[in-house]
C-alpha cells in the first residue's frame, strides 16, 4: 500500500508518512489495551467492570477536550514535534497505568493517557493532509486507516495473549510497559 504512494511522494515525506502510520497504529493499540485486559485488572484490584469503564470514559473525555484545543497549536508550532511530545506523554502515562497500585491511580493514569492521545490524533491527520498531494489523499487516508485498524487488531491480540502470564511482572502490566517503550521509540525517530 505504501508502495502506491512511493511513486509520487519524495523520500522524506514518505518516511514521515510511514512513521505517522506507526504512530496511529500504536495509538490505537494503546487505546485497546485496557479493555483487552479488563479481567486481569479486575482480579488484581478487586474492581468491577464499572470501575474499569470509568478509566476508559475519563481517557475519552480528556482526549476529546485536548483534541479540541490542539488545532491552534498545530497551526503555530511544528506538528512533528508536537506529535512526538504527545507520544512521549502517552508513553509516560502508559508506564503509570502499568505501575498502578490502585484503581484510583489507574483511572488517573488513563486520563493522563488521554492528554497524549488527544494531542497526537488530530495532528497526525492534519500532517498527512499537508504531506500528500490532493490526488493521493484518498490513498493516504486509506493507508492511515489500515494502520489504525491494524494497531487495534495487533494490540488486542497481543494484550489478550500476554494478559494472564505470570512472571516477575504481571502480564497485563507488561503490555502497558511494552506499548510505552514502542511509543517512546517512535517519538525518538520522528
PDB file of C-alpha atoms in Angstrom:
ATOM      1  CA  UNK A   1       0.000   0.000   0.000  1.00  0.00           C
ATOM      2  CA  UNK A   2       2.766   2.413   0.889  1.00  0.00           C
ATOM      3  CA  UNK A   3       4.421   1.481  -2.421  1.00  0.00           C
ATOM      4  CA  UNK A   4       1.455   3.076  -4.237  1.00  0.00           C
ATOM      5  CA  UNK A   5       2.267   6.376  -2.583  1.00  0.00           C
ATOM      6  CA  UNK A   6       6.001   6.000  -3.143  1.00  0.00           C
ATOM      7  CA  UNK A   7       5.722   6.779  -6.858  1.00  0.00           C
ATOM      8  CA  UNK A   8       4.798  10.419  -6.355  1.00  0.00           C
ATOM      9  CA  UNK A   9       5.974  11.392  -2.853  1.00  0.00           C
ATOM     10  CA  UNK A  10       9.604  12.227  -2.127  1.00  0.00           C
ATOM     11  CA  UNK A  11      11.583  10.064   0.309  1.00  0.00           C
ATOM     12  CA  UNK A  12      11.430  12.447   3.287  1.00  0.00           C
ATOM     13  CA  UNK A  13       7.656  12.801   3.021  1.00  0.00           C
ATOM     14  CA  UNK A  14       7.235   9.066   2.597  1.00  0.00           C
ATOM     15  CA  UNK A  15       9.391   8.398   5.684  1.00  0.00           C
ATOM     16  CA  UNK A  16       7.282  10.839   7.696  1.00  0.00           C
ATOM     17  CA  UNK A  17       4.084   9.249   6.395  1.00  0.00           C
ATOM     18  CA  UNK A  18       5.258   5.752   7.370  1.00  0.00           C
ATOM     19  CA  UNK A  19       6.146   6.997  10.860  1.00  0.00           C
ATOM     20  CA  UNK A  20       2.742   8.659  11.168  1.00  0.00           C
ATOM     21  CA  UNK A  21       1.132   5.340  10.253  1.00  0.00           C
ATOM     22  CA  UNK A  22       3.198   3.718  13.023  1.00  0.00           C
ATOM     23  CA  UNK A  23       2.095   6.420  15.474  1.00  0.00           C
ATOM     24  CA  UNK A  24      -1.579   5.955  14.633  1.00  0.00           C
ATOM     25  CA  UNK A  25      -1.243   2.147  14.893  1.00  0.00           C
ATOM     26  CA  UNK A  26       0.479   2.355  18.288  1.00  0.00           C
ATOM     27  CA  UNK A  27      -2.095   4.885  19.453  1.00  0.00           C
ATOM     28  CA  UNK A  28      -4.960   2.556  18.587  1.00  0.00           C
ATOM     29  CA  UNK A  29      -3.148  -0.407  20.139  1.00  0.00           C
ATOM     30  CA  UNK A  30      -2.764   1.649  23.325  1.00  0.00           C
ATOM     31  CA  UNK A  31      -6.448   2.566  23.343  1.00  0.00           C
ATOM     32  CA  UNK A  32      -7.497  -1.080  23.070  1.00  0.00           C
ATOM     33  CA  UNK A  33      -5.191  -2.395  25.810  1.00  0.00           C
ATOM     34  CA  UNK A  34      -7.318  -1.760  28.879  1.00  0.00           C
ATOM     35  CA  UNK A  35     -10.490  -3.347  27.504  1.00  0.00           C
ATOM     36  CA  UNK A  36      -8.397  -6.349  26.426  1.00  0.00           C
ATOM     37  CA  UNK A  37      -7.038  -6.888  29.955  1.00  0.00           C
ATOM     38  CA  UNK A  38     -10.150  -5.961  31.967  1.00  0.00           C
ATOM     39  CA  UNK A  39     -10.419  -9.390  33.597  1.00  0.00           C
ATOM     40  CA  UNK A  40      -6.863  -9.401  34.914  1.00  0.00           C
ATOM     41  CA  UNK A  41      -7.095  -5.813  36.168  1.00  0.00           C
ATOM     42  CA  UNK A  42     -10.448  -6.529  37.851  1.00  0.00           C
ATOM     43  CA  UNK A  43      -8.934  -9.547  39.576  1.00  0.00           C
ATOM     44  CA  UNK A  44      -5.850  -7.663  40.765  1.00  0.00           C
ATOM     45  CA  UNK A  45      -7.671  -4.630  42.143  1.00  0.00           C
ATOM     46  CA  UNK A  46     -10.907  -6.338  43.167  1.00  0.00           C
ATOM     47  CA  UNK A  47     -12.790  -3.949  40.931  1.00  0.00           C
ATOM     48  CA  UNK A  48     -15.779  -4.469  38.723  1.00  0.00           C
ATOM     49  CA  UNK A  49     -16.302  -3.590  35.084  1.00  0.00           C
ATOM     50  CA  UNK A  50     -17.878  -0.240  36.065  1.00  0.00           C
ATOM     51  CA  UNK A  51     -14.607   0.963  37.610  1.00  0.00           C
ATOM     52  CA  UNK A  52     -12.668  -0.030  34.519  1.00  0.00           C
ATOM     53  CA  UNK A  53     -15.293   1.600  32.353  1.00  0.00           C
ATOM     54  CA  UNK A  54     -14.632   4.829  34.254  1.00  0.00           C
ATOM     55  CA  UNK A  55     -10.943   4.607  33.321  1.00  0.00           C
ATOM     56  CA  UNK A  56     -11.859   4.301  29.652  1.00  0.00           C
ATOM     57  CA  UNK A  57     -14.501   7.015  29.979  1.00  0.00           C
ATOM     58  CA  UNK A  58     -12.111   9.523  31.567  1.00  0.00           C
ATOM     59  CA  UNK A  59      -9.440   8.801  28.962  1.00  0.00           C
ATOM     60  CA  UNK A  60     -12.010   9.515  26.255  1.00  0.00           C
ATOM     61  CA  UNK A  61     -13.253  12.721  27.889  1.00  0.00           C
ATOM     62  CA  UNK A  62      -9.744  14.098  28.380  1.00  0.00           C
ATOM     63  CA  UNK A  63      -8.720  13.001  24.879  1.00  0.00           C
ATOM     64  CA  UNK A  64     -11.712  14.820  23.364  1.00  0.00           C
ATOM     65  CA  UNK A  65     -11.073  18.052  25.268  1.00  0.00           C
ATOM     66  CA  UNK A  66      -7.372  18.059  24.358  1.00  0.00           C
ATOM     67  CA  UNK A  67      -8.156  17.283  20.708  1.00  0.00           C
ATOM     68  CA  UNK A  68     -10.332  20.414  20.551  1.00  0.00           C
ATOM     69  CA  UNK A  69      -7.528  22.548  21.971  1.00  0.00           C
ATOM     70  CA  UNK A  70      -4.839  21.169  19.652  1.00  0.00           C
ATOM     71  CA  UNK A  71      -5.988  22.899  16.466  1.00  0.00           C
ATOM     72  CA  UNK A  72      -4.447  26.282  17.255  1.00  0.00           C
ATOM     73  CA  UNK A  73      -1.203  24.639  18.401  1.00  0.00           C
ATOM     74  CA  UNK A  74      -0.894  22.705  15.146  1.00  0.00           C
ATOM     75  CA  UNK A  75      -1.076  25.932  13.200  1.00  0.00           C
ATOM     76  CA  UNK A  76       1.586  27.689  15.265  1.00  0.00           C
ATOM     77  CA  UNK A  77       4.167  25.039  16.080  1.00  0.00           C
ATOM     78  CA  UNK A  78       5.986  22.209  14.333  1.00  0.00           C
ATOM     79  CA  UNK A  79       3.427  19.406  14.069  1.00  0.00           C
ATOM     80  CA  UNK A  80       6.022  16.648  14.014  1.00  0.00           C
ATOM     81  CA  UNK A  81       7.497  17.885  17.297  1.00  0.00           C
ATOM     82  CA  UNK A  82       4.039  18.183  18.846  1.00  0.00           C
ATOM     83  CA  UNK A  83       3.221  14.621  17.755  1.00  0.00           C
ATOM     84  CA  UNK A  84       6.499  13.396  19.253  1.00  0.00           C
ATOM     85  CA  UNK A  85       5.676  15.211  22.511  1.00  0.00           C
ATOM     86  CA  UNK A  86       2.236  13.612  22.549  1.00  0.00           C
ATOM     87  CA  UNK A  87       3.782  10.169  22.017  1.00  0.00           C
ATOM     88  CA  UNK A  88       6.166  10.717  24.917  1.00  0.00           C
ATOM     89  CA  UNK A  89       3.330  11.979  27.126  1.00  0.00           C
ATOM     90  CA  UNK A  90       1.114   8.978  26.408  1.00  0.00           C
ATOM     91  CA  UNK A  91       4.162   6.728  26.827  1.00  0.00           C
ATOM     92  CA  UNK A  92       4.779   8.042  30.344  1.00  0.00           C
ATOM     93  CA  UNK A  93       1.065   7.757  31.143  1.00  0.00           C
ATOM     94  CA  UNK A  94       1.108   4.135  29.916  1.00  0.00           C
ATOM     95  CA  UNK A  95       4.022   3.450  32.275  1.00  0.00           C
ATOM     96  CA  UNK A  96       1.900   4.897  35.078  1.00  0.00           C
ATOM     97  CA  UNK A  97      -1.021   2.647  34.092  1.00  0.00           C
ATOM     98  CA  UNK A  98       1.256  -0.388  34.178  1.00  0.00           C
ATOM     99  CA  UNK A  99       2.602   0.703  37.566  1.00  0.00           C
ATOM    100  CA  UNK A 100      -0.800   1.488  39.107  1.00  0.00           C
ATOM    101  CA  UNK A 101      -1.232   0.296  42.691  1.00  0.00           C
ATOM    102  CA  UNK A 102      -4.956   1.027  42.913  1.00  0.00           C
ATOM    103  CA  UNK A 103      -7.959   1.616  40.719  1.00  0.00           C
ATOM    104  CA  UNK A 104      -7.745   5.311  41.531  1.00  0.00           C
ATOM    105  CA  UNK A 105      -4.197   5.612  40.205  1.00  0.00           C
ATOM    106  CA  UNK A 106      -5.128   3.546  37.171  1.00  0.00           C
ATOM    107  CA  UNK A 107      -8.077   5.830  36.343  1.00  0.00           C
ATOM    108  CA  UNK A 108      -5.949   8.968  36.794  1.00  0.00           C
ATOM    109  CA  UNK A 109      -3.137   7.492  34.701  1.00  0.00           C
ATOM    110  CA  UNK A 110      -5.540   6.510  31.966  1.00  0.00           C
ATOM    111  CA  UNK A 111      -6.992  10.040  31.943  1.00  0.00           C
ATOM    112  CA  UNK A 112      -3.444  11.407  31.563  1.00  0.00           C
ATOM    113  CA  UNK A 113      -3.011   8.967  28.695  1.00  0.00           C
ATOM    114  CA  UNK A 114      -5.874  10.808  27.006  1.00  0.00           C
ATOM    115  CA  UNK A 115      -3.800  14.008  27.005  1.00  0.00           C
ATOM    116  CA  UNK A 116      -1.112  12.439  24.820  1.00  0.00           C
ATOM    117  CA  UNK A 117      -3.543  10.673  22.535  1.00  0.00           C
ATOM    118  CA  UNK A 118      -5.690  13.790  22.213  1.00  0.00           C
ATOM    119  CA  UNK A 119      -2.619  15.736  21.177  1.00  0.00           C
ATOM    120  CA  UNK A 120      -1.499  13.194  18.589  1.00  0.00           C
ATOM    121  CA  UNK A 121      -4.552  12.148  16.589  1.00  0.00           C
ATOM    122  CA  UNK A 122      -5.704  15.499  15.121  1.00  0.00           C
ATOM    123  CA  UNK A 123      -2.127  16.481  14.324  1.00  0.00           C
ATOM    124  CA  UNK A 124      -1.426  13.202  12.520  1.00  0.00           C
ATOM    125  CA  UNK A 125      -4.434  13.689  10.263  1.00  0.00           C
ATOM    126  CA  UNK A 126      -3.555  17.350   9.616  1.00  0.00           C
ATOM    127  CA  UNK A 127       0.047  16.472   8.800  1.00  0.00           C
ATOM    128  CA  UNK A 128      -0.971  13.672   6.435  1.00  0.00           C
ATOM    129  CA  UNK A 129      -3.239  16.143   4.636  1.00  0.00           C
ATOM    130  CA  UNK A 130      -0.269  18.502   4.272  1.00  0.00           C
ATOM    131  CA  UNK A 131       2.166  15.795   3.153  1.00  0.00           C
ATOM    132  CA  UNK A 132       0.101  14.270   0.371  1.00  0.00           C
ATOM    133  CA  UNK A 133      -0.920  15.853  -2.899  1.00  0.00           C
ATOM    134  CA  UNK A 134      -4.673  16.103  -3.374  1.00  0.00           C
ATOM    135  CA  UNK A 135      -4.724  13.300  -5.950  1.00  0.00           C
ATOM    136  CA  UNK A 136      -3.217  10.886  -3.374  1.00  0.00           C
ATOM    137  CA  UNK A 137      -5.058  11.975  -0.255  1.00  0.00           C
ATOM    138  CA  UNK A 138      -7.698   9.235  -0.542  1.00  0.00           C
ATOM    139  CA  UNK A 139      -4.999   6.564  -0.743  1.00  0.00           C
ATOM    140  CA  UNK A 140      -3.027   8.140   2.071  1.00  0.00           C
ATOM    141  CA  UNK A 141      -6.011   8.253   4.411  1.00  0.00           C
ATOM    142  CA  UNK A 142      -6.915   4.689   3.412  1.00  0.00           C
ATOM    143  CA  UNK A 143      -3.422   3.515   4.396  1.00  0.00           C
ATOM    144  CA  UNK A 144      -3.636   5.521   7.619  1.00  0.00           C
ATOM    145  CA  UNK A 145      -6.976   3.891   8.430  1.00  0.00           C
ATOM    146  CA  UNK A 146      -5.479   0.485   7.654  1.00  0.00           C
ATOM    147  CA  UNK A 147      -2.673   1.232  10.148  1.00  0.00           C
ATOM    148  CA  UNK A 148      -5.233   2.391  12.712  1.00  0.00           C
ATOM    149  CA  UNK A 149      -7.285  -0.788  12.465  1.00  0.00           C
ATOM    150  CA  UNK A 150      -4.169  -2.939  12.276  1.00  0.00           C
ATOM    151  CA  UNK A 151      -2.961  -1.374  15.521  1.00  0.00           C
ATOM    152  CA  UNK A 152      -6.273  -2.214  17.191  1.00  0.00           C
ATOM    153  CA  UNK A 153      -6.126  -5.812  15.991  1.00  0.00           C
ATOM    154  CA  UNK A 154      -2.484  -6.320  16.939  1.00  0.00           C
ATOM    155  CA  UNK A 155      -2.817  -4.519  20.280  1.00  0.00           C
ATOM    156  CA  UNK A 156      -5.892  -6.510  21.252  1.00  0.00           C
ATOM    157  CA  UNK A 157      -4.338  -9.787  20.168  1.00  0.00           C
ATOM    158  CA  UNK A 158      -1.046  -9.247  21.999  1.00  0.00           C
ATOM    159  CA  UNK A 159      -2.757  -7.919  25.111  1.00  0.00           C
ATOM    160  CA  UNK A 160      -5.044 -10.942  25.395  1.00  0.00           C
ATOM    161  CA  UNK A 161      -2.134 -13.310  24.774  1.00  0.00           C
ATOM    162  CA  UNK A 162       0.090 -11.744  27.428  1.00  0.00           C
ATOM    163  CA  UNK A 163      -2.520 -10.569  29.952  1.00  0.00           C
ATOM    164  CA  UNK A 164      -2.663 -13.649  32.136  1.00  0.00           C
ATOM    165  CA  UNK A 165       1.015 -14.614  32.014  1.00  0.00           C
ATOM    166  CA  UNK A 166       2.803 -14.882  35.328  1.00  0.00           C
ATOM    167  CA  UNK A 167       6.352 -13.808  35.840  1.00  0.00           C
ATOM    168  CA  UNK A 168       8.348 -11.088  37.520  1.00  0.00           C
ATOM    169  CA  UNK A 169       5.789  -8.624  36.122  1.00  0.00           C
ATOM    170  CA  UNK A 170       2.087  -9.380  35.685  1.00  0.00           C
ATOM    171  CA  UNK A 171       1.255  -9.875  32.016  1.00  0.00           C
ATOM    172  CA  UNK A 172      -1.286  -7.057  31.870  1.00  0.00           C
ATOM    173  CA  UNK A 173       1.325  -4.652  33.259  1.00  0.00           C
ATOM    174  CA  UNK A 174       3.912  -5.868  30.756  1.00  0.00           C
ATOM    175  CA  UNK A 175       1.517  -4.980  27.936  1.00  0.00           C
ATOM    176  CA  UNK A 176       1.376  -1.333  29.037  1.00  0.00           C
ATOM    177  CA  UNK A 177       5.146  -1.178  29.567  1.00  0.00           C
ATOM    178  CA  UNK A 178       5.711  -2.583  26.083  1.00  0.00           C
ATOM    179  CA  UNK A 179       3.469  -0.030  24.383  1.00  0.00           C
ATOM    180  CA  UNK A 180       5.154   2.731  26.381  1.00  0.00           C
ATOM    181  CA  UNK A 181       8.578   1.692  25.111  1.00  0.00           C
ATOM    182  CA  UNK A 182       7.416   1.383  21.495  1.00  0.00           C
ATOM    183  CA  UNK A 183       5.629   4.744  21.504  1.00  0.00           C
ATOM    184  CA  UNK A 184       8.628   6.488  23.053  1.00  0.00           C
ATOM    185  CA  UNK A 185      10.955   4.886  20.478  1.00  0.00           C
ATOM    186  CA  UNK A 186       8.659   6.057  17.676  1.00  0.00           C
ATOM    187  CA  UNK A 187       8.720   9.588  19.083  1.00  0.00           C
ATOM    188  CA  UNK A 188      12.520   9.469  19.069  1.00  0.00           C
ATOM    189  CA  UNK A 189      12.690   8.701  15.352  1.00  0.00           C
ATOM    190  CA  UNK A 190      10.047  11.232  14.345  1.00  0.00           C
TER     191      UNK A 190
END
